[in-house]
PDB file of C-alpha atoms in Angstrom:
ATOM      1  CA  UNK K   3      22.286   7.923  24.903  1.00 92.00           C
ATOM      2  CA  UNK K   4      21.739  11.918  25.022  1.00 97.00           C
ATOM      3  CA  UNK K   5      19.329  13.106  22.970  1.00 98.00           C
ATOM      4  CA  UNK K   6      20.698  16.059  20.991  1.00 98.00           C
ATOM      5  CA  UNK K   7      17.846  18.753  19.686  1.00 98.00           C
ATOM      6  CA  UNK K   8      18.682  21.075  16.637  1.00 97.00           C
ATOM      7  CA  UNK K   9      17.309  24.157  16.385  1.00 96.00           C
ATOM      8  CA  UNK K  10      17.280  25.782  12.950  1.00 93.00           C
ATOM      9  CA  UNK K  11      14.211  27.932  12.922  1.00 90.00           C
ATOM     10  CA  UNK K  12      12.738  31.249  13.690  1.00 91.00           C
ATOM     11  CA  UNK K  13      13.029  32.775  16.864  1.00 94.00           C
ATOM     12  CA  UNK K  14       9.533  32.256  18.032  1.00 93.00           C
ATOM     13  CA  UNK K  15      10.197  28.277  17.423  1.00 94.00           C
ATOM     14  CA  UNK K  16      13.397  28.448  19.392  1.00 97.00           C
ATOM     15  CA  UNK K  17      11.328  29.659  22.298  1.00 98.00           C
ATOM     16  CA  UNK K  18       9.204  26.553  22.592  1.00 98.00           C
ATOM     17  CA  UNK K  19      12.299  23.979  21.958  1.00 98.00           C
ATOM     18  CA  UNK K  20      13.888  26.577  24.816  1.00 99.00           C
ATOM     19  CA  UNK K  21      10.984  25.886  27.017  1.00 99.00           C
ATOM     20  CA  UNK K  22      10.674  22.237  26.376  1.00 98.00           C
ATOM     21  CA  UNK K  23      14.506  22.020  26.952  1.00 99.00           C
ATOM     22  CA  UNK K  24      14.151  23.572  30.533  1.00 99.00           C
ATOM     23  CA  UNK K  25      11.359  21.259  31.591  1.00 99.00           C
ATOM     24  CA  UNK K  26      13.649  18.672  30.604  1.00 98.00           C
ATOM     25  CA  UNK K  27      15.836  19.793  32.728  1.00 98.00           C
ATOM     26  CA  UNK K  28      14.060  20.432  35.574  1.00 98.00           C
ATOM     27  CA  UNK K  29      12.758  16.856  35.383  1.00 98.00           C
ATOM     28  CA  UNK K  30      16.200  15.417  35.491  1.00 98.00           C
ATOM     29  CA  UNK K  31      16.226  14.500  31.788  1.00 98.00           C
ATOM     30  CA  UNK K  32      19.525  15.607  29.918  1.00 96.00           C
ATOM     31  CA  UNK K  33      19.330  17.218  26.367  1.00 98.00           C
ATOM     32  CA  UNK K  34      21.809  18.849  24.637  1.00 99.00           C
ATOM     33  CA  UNK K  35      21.086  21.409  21.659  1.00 99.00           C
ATOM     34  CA  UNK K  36      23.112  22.128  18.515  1.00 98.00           C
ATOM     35  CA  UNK K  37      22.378  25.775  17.402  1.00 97.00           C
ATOM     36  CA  UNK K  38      24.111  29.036  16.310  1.00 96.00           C
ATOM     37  CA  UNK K  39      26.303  31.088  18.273  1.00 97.00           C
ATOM     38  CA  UNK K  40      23.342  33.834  18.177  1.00 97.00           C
ATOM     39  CA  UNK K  41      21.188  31.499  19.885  1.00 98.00           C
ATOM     40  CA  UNK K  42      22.616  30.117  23.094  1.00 98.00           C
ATOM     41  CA  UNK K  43      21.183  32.806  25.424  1.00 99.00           C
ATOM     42  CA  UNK K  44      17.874  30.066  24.732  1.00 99.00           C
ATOM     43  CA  UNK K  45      19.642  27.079  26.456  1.00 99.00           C
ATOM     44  CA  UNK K  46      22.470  28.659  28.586  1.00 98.00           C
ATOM     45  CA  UNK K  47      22.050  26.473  32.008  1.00 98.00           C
ATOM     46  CA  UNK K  48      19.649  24.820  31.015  1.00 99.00           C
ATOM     47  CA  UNK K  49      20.691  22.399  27.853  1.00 99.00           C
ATOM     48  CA  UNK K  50      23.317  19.562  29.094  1.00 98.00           C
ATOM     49  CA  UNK K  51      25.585  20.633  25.982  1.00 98.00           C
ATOM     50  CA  UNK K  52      25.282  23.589  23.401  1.00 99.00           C
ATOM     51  CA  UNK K  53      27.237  22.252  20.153  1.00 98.00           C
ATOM     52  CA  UNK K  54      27.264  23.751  17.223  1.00 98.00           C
ATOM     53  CA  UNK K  55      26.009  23.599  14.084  1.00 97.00           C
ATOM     54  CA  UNK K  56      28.060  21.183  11.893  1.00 97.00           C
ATOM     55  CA  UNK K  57      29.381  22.474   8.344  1.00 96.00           C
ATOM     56  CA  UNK K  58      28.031  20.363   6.812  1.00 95.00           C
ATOM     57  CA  UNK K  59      24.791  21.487   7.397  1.00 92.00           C
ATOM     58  CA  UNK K  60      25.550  25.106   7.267  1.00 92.00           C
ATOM     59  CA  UNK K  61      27.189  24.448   3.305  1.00 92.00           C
ATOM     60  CA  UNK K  62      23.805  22.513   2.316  1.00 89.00           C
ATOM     61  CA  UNK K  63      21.308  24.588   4.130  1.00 86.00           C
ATOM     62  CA  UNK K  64      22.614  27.805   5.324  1.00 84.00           C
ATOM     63  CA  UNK K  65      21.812  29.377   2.348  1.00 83.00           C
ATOM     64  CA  UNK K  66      17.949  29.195   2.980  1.00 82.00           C
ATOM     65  CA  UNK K  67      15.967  31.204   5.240  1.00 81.00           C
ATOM     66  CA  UNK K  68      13.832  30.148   8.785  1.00 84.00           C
ATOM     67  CA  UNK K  69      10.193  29.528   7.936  1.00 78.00           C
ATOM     68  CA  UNK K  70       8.462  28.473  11.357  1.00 77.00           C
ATOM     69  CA  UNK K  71      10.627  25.131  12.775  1.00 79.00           C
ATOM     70  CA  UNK K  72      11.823  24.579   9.382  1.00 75.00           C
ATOM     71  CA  UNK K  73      13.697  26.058   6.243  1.00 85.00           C
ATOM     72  CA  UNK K  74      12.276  28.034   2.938  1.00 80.00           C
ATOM     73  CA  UNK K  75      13.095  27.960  -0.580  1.00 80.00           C
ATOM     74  CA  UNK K  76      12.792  30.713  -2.264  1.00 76.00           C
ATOM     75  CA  UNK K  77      13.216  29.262  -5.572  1.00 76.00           C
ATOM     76  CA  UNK K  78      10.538  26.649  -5.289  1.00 79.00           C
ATOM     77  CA  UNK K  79       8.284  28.725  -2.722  1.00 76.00           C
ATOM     78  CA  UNK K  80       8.002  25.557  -0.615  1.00 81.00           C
ATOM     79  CA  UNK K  81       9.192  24.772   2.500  1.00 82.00           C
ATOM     80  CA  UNK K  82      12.426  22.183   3.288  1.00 81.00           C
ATOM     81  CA  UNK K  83      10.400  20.164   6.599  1.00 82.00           C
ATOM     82  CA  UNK K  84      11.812  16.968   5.960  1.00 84.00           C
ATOM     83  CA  UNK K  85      13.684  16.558   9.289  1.00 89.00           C
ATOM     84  CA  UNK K  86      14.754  13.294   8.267  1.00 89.00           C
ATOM     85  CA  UNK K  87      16.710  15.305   6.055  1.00 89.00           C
ATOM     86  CA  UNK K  88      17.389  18.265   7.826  1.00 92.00           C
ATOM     87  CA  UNK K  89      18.831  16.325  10.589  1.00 93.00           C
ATOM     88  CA  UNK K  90      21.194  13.634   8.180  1.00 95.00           C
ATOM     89  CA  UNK K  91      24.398  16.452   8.825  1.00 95.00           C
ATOM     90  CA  UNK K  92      23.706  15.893  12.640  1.00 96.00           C
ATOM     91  CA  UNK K  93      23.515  12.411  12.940  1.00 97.00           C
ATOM     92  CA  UNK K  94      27.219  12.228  10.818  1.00 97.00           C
ATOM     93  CA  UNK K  95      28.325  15.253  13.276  1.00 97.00           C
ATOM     94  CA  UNK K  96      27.660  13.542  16.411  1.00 98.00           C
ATOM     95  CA  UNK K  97      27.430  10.104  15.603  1.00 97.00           C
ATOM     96  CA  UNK K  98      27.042   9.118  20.079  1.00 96.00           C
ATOM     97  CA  UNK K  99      23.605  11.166  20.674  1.00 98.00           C
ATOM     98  CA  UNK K 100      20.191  10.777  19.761  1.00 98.00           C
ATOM     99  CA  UNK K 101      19.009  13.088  17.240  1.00 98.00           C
ATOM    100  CA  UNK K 102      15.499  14.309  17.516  1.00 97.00           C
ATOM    101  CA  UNK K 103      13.618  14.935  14.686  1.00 94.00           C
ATOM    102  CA  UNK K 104      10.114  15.763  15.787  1.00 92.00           C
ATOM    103  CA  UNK K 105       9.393  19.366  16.900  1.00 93.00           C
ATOM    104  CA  UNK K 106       6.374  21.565  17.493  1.00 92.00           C
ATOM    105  CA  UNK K 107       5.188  23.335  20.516  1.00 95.00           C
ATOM    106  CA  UNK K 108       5.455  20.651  23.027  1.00 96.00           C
ATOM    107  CA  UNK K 109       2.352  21.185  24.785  1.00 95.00           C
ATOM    108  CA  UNK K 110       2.699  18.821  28.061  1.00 94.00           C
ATOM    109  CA  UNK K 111       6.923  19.461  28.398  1.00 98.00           C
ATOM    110  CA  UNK K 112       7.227  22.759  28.826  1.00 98.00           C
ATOM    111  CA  UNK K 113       8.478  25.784  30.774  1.00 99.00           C
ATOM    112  CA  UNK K 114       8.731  28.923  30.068  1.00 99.00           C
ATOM    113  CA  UNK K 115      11.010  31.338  32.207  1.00 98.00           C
ATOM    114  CA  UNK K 116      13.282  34.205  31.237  1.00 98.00           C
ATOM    115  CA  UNK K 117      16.822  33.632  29.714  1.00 99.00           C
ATOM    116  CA  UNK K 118      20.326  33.466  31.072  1.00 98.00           C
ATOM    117  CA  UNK K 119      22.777  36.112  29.837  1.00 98.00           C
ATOM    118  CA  UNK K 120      25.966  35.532  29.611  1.00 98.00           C
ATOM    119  CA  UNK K 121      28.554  37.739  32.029  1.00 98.00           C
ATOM    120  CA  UNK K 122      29.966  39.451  29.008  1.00 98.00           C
ATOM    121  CA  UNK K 123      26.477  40.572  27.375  1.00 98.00           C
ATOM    122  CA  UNK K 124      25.802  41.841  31.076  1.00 98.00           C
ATOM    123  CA  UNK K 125      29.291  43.845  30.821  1.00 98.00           C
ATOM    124  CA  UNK K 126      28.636  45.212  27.327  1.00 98.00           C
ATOM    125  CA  UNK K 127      24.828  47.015  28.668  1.00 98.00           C
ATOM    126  CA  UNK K 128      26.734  48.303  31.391  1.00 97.00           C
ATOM    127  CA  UNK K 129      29.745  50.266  30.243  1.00 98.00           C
ATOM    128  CA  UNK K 130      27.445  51.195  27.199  1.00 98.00           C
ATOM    129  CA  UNK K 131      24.196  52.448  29.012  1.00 97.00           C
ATOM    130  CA  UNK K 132      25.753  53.561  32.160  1.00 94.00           C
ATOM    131  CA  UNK K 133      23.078  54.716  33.918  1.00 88.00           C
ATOM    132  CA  UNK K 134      20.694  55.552  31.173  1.00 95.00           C
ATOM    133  CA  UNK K 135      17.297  53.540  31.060  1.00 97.00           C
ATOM    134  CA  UNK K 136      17.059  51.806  26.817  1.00 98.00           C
ATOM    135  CA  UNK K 137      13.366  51.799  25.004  1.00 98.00           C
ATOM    136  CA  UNK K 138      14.270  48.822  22.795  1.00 99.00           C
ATOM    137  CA  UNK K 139      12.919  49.234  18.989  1.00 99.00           C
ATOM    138  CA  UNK K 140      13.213  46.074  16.740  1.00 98.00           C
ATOM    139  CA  UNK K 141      12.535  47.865  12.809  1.00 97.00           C
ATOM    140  CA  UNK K 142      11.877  44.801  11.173  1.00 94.00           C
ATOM    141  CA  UNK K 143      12.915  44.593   7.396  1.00 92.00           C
ATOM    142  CA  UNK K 144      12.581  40.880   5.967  1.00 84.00           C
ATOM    143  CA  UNK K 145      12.646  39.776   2.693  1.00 76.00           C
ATOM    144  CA  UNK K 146      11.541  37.514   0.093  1.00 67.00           C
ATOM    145  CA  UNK K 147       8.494  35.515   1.967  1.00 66.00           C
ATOM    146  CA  UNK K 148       8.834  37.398   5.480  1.00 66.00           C
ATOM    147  CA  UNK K 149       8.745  40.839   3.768  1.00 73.00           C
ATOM    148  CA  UNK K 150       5.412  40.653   5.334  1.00 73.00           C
ATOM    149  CA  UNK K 151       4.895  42.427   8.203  1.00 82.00           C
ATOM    150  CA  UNK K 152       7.248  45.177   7.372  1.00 88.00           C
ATOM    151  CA  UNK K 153       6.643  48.714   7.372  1.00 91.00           C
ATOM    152  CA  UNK K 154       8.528  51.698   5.650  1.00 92.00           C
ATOM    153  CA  UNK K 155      11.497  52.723   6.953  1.00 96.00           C
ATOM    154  CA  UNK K 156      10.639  55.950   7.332  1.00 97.00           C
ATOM    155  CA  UNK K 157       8.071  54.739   9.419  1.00 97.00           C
ATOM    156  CA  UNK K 158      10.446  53.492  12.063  1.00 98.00           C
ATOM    157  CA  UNK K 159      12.473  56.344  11.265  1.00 98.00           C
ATOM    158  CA  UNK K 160       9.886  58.849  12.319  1.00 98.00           C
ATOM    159  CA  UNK K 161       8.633  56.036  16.015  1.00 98.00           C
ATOM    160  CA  UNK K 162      12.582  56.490  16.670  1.00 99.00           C
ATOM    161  CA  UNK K 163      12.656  60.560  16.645  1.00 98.00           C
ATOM    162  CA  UNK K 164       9.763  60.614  18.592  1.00 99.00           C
ATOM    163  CA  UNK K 165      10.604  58.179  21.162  1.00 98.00           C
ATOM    164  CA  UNK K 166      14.251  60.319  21.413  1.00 99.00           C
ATOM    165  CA  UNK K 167      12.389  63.407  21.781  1.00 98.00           C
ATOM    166  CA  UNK K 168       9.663  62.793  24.488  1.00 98.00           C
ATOM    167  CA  UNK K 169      11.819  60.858  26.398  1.00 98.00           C
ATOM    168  CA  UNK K 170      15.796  62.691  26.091  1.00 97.00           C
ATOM    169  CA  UNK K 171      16.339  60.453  29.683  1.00 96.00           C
ATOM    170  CA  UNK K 172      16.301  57.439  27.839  1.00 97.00           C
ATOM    171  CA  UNK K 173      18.547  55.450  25.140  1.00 98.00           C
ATOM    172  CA  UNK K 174      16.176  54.444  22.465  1.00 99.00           C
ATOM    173  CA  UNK K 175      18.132  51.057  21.077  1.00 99.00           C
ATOM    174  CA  UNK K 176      17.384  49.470  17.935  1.00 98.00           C
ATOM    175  CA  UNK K 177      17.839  45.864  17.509  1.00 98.00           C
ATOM    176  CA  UNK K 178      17.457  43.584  14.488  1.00 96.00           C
ATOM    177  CA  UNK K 179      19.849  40.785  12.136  1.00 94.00           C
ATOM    178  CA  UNK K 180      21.515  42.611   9.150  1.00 92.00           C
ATOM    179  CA  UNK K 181      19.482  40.449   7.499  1.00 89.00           C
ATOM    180  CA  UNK K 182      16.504  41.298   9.105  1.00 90.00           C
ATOM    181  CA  UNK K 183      16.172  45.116   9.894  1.00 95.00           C
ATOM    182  CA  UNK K 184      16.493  48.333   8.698  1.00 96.00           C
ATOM    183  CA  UNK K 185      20.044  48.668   9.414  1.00 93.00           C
ATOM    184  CA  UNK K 186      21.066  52.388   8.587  1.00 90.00           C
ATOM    185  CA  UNK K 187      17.422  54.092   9.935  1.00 96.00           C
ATOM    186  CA  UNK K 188      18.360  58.121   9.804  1.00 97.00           C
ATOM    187  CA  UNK K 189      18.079  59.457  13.124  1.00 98.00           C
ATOM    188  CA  UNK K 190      20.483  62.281  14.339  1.00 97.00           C
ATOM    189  CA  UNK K 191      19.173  62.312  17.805  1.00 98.00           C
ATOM    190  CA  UNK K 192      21.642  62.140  20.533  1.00 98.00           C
ATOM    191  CA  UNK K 193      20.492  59.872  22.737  1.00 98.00           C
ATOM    192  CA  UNK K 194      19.584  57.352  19.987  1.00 98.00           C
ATOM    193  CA  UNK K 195      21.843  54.283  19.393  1.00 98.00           C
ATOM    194  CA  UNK K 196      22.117  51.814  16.408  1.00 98.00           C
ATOM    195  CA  UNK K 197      22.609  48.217  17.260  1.00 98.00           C
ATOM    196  CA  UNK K 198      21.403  46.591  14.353  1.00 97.00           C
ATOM    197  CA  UNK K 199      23.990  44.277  12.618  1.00 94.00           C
ATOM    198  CA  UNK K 200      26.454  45.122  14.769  1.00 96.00           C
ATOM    199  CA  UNK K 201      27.413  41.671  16.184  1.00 97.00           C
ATOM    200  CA  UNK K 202      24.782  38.658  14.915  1.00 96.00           C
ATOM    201  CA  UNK K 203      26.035  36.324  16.874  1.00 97.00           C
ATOM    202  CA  UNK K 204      25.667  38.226  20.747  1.00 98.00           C
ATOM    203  CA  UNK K 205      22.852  40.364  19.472  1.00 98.00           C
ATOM    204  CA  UNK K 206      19.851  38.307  21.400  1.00 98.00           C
ATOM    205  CA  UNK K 207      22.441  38.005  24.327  1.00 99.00           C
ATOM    206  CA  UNK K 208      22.810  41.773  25.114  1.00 99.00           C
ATOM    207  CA  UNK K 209      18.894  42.163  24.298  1.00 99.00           C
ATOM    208  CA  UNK K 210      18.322  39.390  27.045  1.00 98.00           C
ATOM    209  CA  UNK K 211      20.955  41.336  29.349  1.00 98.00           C
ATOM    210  CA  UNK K 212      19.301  44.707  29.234  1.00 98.00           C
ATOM    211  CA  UNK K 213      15.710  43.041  30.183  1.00 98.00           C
ATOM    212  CA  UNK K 214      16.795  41.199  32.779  1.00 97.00           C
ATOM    213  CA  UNK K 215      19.168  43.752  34.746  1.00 96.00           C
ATOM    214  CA  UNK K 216      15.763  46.351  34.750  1.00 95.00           C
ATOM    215  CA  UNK K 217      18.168  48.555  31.784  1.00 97.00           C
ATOM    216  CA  UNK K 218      15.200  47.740  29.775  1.00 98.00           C
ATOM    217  CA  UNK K 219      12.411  50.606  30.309  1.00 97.00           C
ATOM    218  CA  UNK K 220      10.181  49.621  27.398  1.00 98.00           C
ATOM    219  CA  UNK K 221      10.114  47.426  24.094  1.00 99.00           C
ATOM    220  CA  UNK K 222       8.349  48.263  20.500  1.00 99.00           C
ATOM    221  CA  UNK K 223       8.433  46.125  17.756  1.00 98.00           C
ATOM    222  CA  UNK K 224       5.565  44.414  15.519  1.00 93.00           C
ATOM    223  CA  UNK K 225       4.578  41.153  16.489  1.00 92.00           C
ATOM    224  CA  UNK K 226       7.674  38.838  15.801  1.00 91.00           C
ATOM    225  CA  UNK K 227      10.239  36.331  18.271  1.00 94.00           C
ATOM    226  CA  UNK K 228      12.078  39.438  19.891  1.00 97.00           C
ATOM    227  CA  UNK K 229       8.746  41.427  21.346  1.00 98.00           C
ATOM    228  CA  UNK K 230       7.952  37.578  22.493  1.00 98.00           C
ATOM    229  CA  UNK K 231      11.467  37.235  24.301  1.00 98.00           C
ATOM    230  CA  UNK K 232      11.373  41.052  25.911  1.00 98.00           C
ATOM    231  CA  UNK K 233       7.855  40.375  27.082  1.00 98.00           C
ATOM    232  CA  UNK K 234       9.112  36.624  28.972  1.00 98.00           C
ATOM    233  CA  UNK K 235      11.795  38.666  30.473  1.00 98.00           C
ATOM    234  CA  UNK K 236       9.578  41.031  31.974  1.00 97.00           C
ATOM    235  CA  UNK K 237       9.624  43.971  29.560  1.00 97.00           C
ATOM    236  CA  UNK K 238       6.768  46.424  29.194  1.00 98.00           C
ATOM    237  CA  UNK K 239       6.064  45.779  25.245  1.00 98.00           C
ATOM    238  CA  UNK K 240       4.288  47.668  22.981  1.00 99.00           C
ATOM    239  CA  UNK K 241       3.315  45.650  19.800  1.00 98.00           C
ATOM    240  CA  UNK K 242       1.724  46.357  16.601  1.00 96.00           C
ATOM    241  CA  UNK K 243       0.707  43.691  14.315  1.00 92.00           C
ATOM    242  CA  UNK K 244      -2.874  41.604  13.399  1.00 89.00           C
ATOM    243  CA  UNK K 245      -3.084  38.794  16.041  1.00 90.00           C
ATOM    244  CA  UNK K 246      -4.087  40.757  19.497  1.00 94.00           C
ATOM    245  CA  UNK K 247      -4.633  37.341  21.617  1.00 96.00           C
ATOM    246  CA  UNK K 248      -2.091  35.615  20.616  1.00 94.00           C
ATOM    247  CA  UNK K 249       0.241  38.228  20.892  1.00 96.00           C
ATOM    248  CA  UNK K 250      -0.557  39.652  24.659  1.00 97.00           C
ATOM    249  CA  UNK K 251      -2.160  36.253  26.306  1.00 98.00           C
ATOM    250  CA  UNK K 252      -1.522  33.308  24.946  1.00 97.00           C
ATOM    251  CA  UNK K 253       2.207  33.776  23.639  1.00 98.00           C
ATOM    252  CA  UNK K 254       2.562  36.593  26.948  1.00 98.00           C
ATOM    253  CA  UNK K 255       3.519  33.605  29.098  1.00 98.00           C
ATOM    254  CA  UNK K 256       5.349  35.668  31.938  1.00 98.00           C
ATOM    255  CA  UNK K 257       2.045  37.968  31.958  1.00 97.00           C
ATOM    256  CA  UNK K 258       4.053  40.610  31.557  1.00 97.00           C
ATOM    257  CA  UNK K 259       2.414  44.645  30.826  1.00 97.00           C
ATOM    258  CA  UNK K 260       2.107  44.983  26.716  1.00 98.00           C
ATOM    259  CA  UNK K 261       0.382  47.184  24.525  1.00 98.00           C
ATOM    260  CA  UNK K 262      -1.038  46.471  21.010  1.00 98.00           C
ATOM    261  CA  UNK K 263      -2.017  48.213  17.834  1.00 96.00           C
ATOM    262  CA  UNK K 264      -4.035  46.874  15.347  1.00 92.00           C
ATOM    263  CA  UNK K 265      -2.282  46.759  11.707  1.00 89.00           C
ATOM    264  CA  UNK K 266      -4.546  45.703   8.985  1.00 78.00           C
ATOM    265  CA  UNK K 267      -2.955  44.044   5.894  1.00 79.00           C
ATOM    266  CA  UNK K 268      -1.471  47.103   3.328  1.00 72.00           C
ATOM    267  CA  UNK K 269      -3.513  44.753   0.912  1.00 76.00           C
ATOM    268  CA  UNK K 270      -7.055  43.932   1.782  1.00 78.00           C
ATOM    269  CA  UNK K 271      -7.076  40.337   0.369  1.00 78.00           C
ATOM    270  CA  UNK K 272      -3.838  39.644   1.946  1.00 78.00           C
ATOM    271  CA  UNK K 273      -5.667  38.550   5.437  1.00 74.00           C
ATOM    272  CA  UNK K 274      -2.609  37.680   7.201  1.00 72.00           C
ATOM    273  CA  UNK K 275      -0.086  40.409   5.883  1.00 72.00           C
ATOM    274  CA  UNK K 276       2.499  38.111   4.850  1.00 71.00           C
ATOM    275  CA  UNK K 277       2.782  39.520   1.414  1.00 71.00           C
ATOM    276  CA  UNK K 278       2.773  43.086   1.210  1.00 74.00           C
ATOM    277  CA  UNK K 279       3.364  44.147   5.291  1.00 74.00           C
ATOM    278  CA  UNK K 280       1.020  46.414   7.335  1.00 85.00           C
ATOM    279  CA  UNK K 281      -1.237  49.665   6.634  1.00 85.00           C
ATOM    280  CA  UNK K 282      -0.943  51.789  10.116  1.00 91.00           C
ATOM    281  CA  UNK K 283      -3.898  54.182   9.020  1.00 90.00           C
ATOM    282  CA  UNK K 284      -2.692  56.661  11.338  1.00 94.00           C
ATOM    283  CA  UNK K 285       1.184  57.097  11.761  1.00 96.00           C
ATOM    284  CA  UNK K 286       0.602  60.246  14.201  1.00 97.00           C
ATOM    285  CA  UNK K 287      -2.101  58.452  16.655  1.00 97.00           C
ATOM    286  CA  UNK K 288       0.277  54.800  16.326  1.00 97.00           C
ATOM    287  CA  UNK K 289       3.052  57.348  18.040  1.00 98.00           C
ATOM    288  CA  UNK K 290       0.417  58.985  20.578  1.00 98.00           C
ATOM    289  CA  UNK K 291      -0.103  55.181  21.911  1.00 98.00           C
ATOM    290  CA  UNK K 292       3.139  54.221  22.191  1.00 98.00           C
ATOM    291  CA  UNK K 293       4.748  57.169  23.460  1.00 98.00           C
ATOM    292  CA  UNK K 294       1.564  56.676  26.602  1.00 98.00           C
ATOM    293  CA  UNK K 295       2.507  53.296  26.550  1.00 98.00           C
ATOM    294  CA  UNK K 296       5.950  54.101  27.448  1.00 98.00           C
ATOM    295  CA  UNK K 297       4.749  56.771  29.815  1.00 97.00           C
ATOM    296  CA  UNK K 298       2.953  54.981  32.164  1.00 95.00           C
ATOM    297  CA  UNK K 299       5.812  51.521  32.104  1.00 89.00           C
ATOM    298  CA  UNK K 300       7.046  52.726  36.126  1.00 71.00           C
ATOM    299  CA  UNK K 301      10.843  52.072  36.087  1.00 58.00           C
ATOM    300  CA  UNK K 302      12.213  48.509  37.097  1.00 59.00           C
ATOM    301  CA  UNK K 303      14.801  48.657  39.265  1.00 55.00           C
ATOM    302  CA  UNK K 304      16.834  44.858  39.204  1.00 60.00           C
ATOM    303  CA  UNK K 305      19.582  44.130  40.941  1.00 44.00           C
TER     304      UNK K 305
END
């Protein structure tokens, strides 16, 4: 019997189920993976089957937010990590696989390599980018639990101008979830270009796209699943956020070039800033790295 994987959670999870998914495959082991629409650039040619999520999950548990592997309650503050129950709607779905219900990092089963596109998200970066190199910015804006980690919109607004202004050559994108980023940042520049919210479900597909096919100069974003997934495909990333290590060696599995910026918590006691977001002491000198960051990235040319 196939054994069918779910995955529900945030994007940094998805990119160890991703990598234990490939190994699989390499190894001549057959999984397939129920997930969203937004999420099959993870296990395009490499899962046996991408299925989706049934509606019956989606009507008792769409509702609640990605915390980690697992879901969040806002109402209770607790976390829904039952997978026993989590997985009940996928074991009624698909009644001839296996349903997995133990995740984590998979330590010993794992590979991680850059992500397949799809044709159409590689279409989409070209007739939209032409010939113009993108600096990718990911303004996150989360709410309830996530809201830390944030930082003001004006914030981004200001990184955005700046990045349009020193480098007029270049498309600076921004990417992000409706529910997840600043979706209307003010920016008249010309060569900037708002993707955020514009289509969920290919979002992370035309992302992927624009990394792998060298459209991709340069990534900024704070520490988060998307500056994890430009950095595997080979992105120069510039990332601000509290967890240096982690961020550009240990999670930096392609050893790919990436910047970082120490963010201390906006509230001292909150060590972790996952209450009330980051305090960049110094907006002007967090530009000054970023734009020298971005400077020295030597264009990629891909074929």
């Amino acid at each position: 019997m196939t054994k069918l994987y779910y995955d529900v959670g945030e994007i940094g999870w998805s990119m160890y189920l991703a990598a234990h998914i490939r190994y699989l495959h390499e190894n001549r082991r057959p999984a397939a993976v129920a997930t969203a629409e937004a999420k099959r650039v993870f296990y395009r040619g490499t899962a046996s089957e991408i299925l989706p999520v049934p509606f019956e999950w989606k009507e008792k548990f769409g509702g609640f937010p990605s915390d980690g592997g697992h879901l969040y309650n806002p109402v209770t503050r607790r976390r829904i990590k039952d997978h026993q129950i989590l997985s009940e709607p996928f074991r009624k779905a698909y009644p001839g696989y296996d349903v997995v219900t133990r995740y984590g990092t998979f330590p010993n089963e794992r590979t991680f390599a850059p992500y397949n596109h799809s044709e159409e998200a590689e279409e989409f970066v070209r007739e939209t980018f032409q010939q113009r190199k993108a600096i990718l910015i990911f303004p996150r804006h989360r709410g309830s639990k996530f809201k830390g980690r944030n930082i003001p919109r004006r914030y981004w607004e200001i990184i955005a101008d700046a990045l349009c202004e020193r480098f007029p050559e270049n498309t600076v994108a921004a990417f992000g979830s409706r529910n997840g980023a600043y979706t209307d940042l003010s920016v008249s520049r010309e060569n900037y270009m708002n993707l955020v919210g514009r289509n969920d479900a290919v979002s992370l597909d035309w992302m992927t796209a624009l990394c792998n096919t060298g459209f991709a100069r340069a990534a900024v974003g704070n520490q988060s699943g998307t500056v994890k997934m430009t950095l595997l495909c080979g992105t120069p990333t510039f990332i601000f956020g509290h967890e240096e290590h982690r961020h550009t060696v240990t999670e930096n599995w392609a050893g790919t070039k990436v910047g970082f910026y120490r963010a201390g918590p906006l509230v001292k006691w909150d060590r972790k800033a996952s209450l009330f977001g980051y305090r960049i002491k110094s907006l002007t000198k967090f530009i000054d790295q970023v734009i020298d960051f971005v400077e020295q990235v030597q264009p990629v040319v891909k074929h």
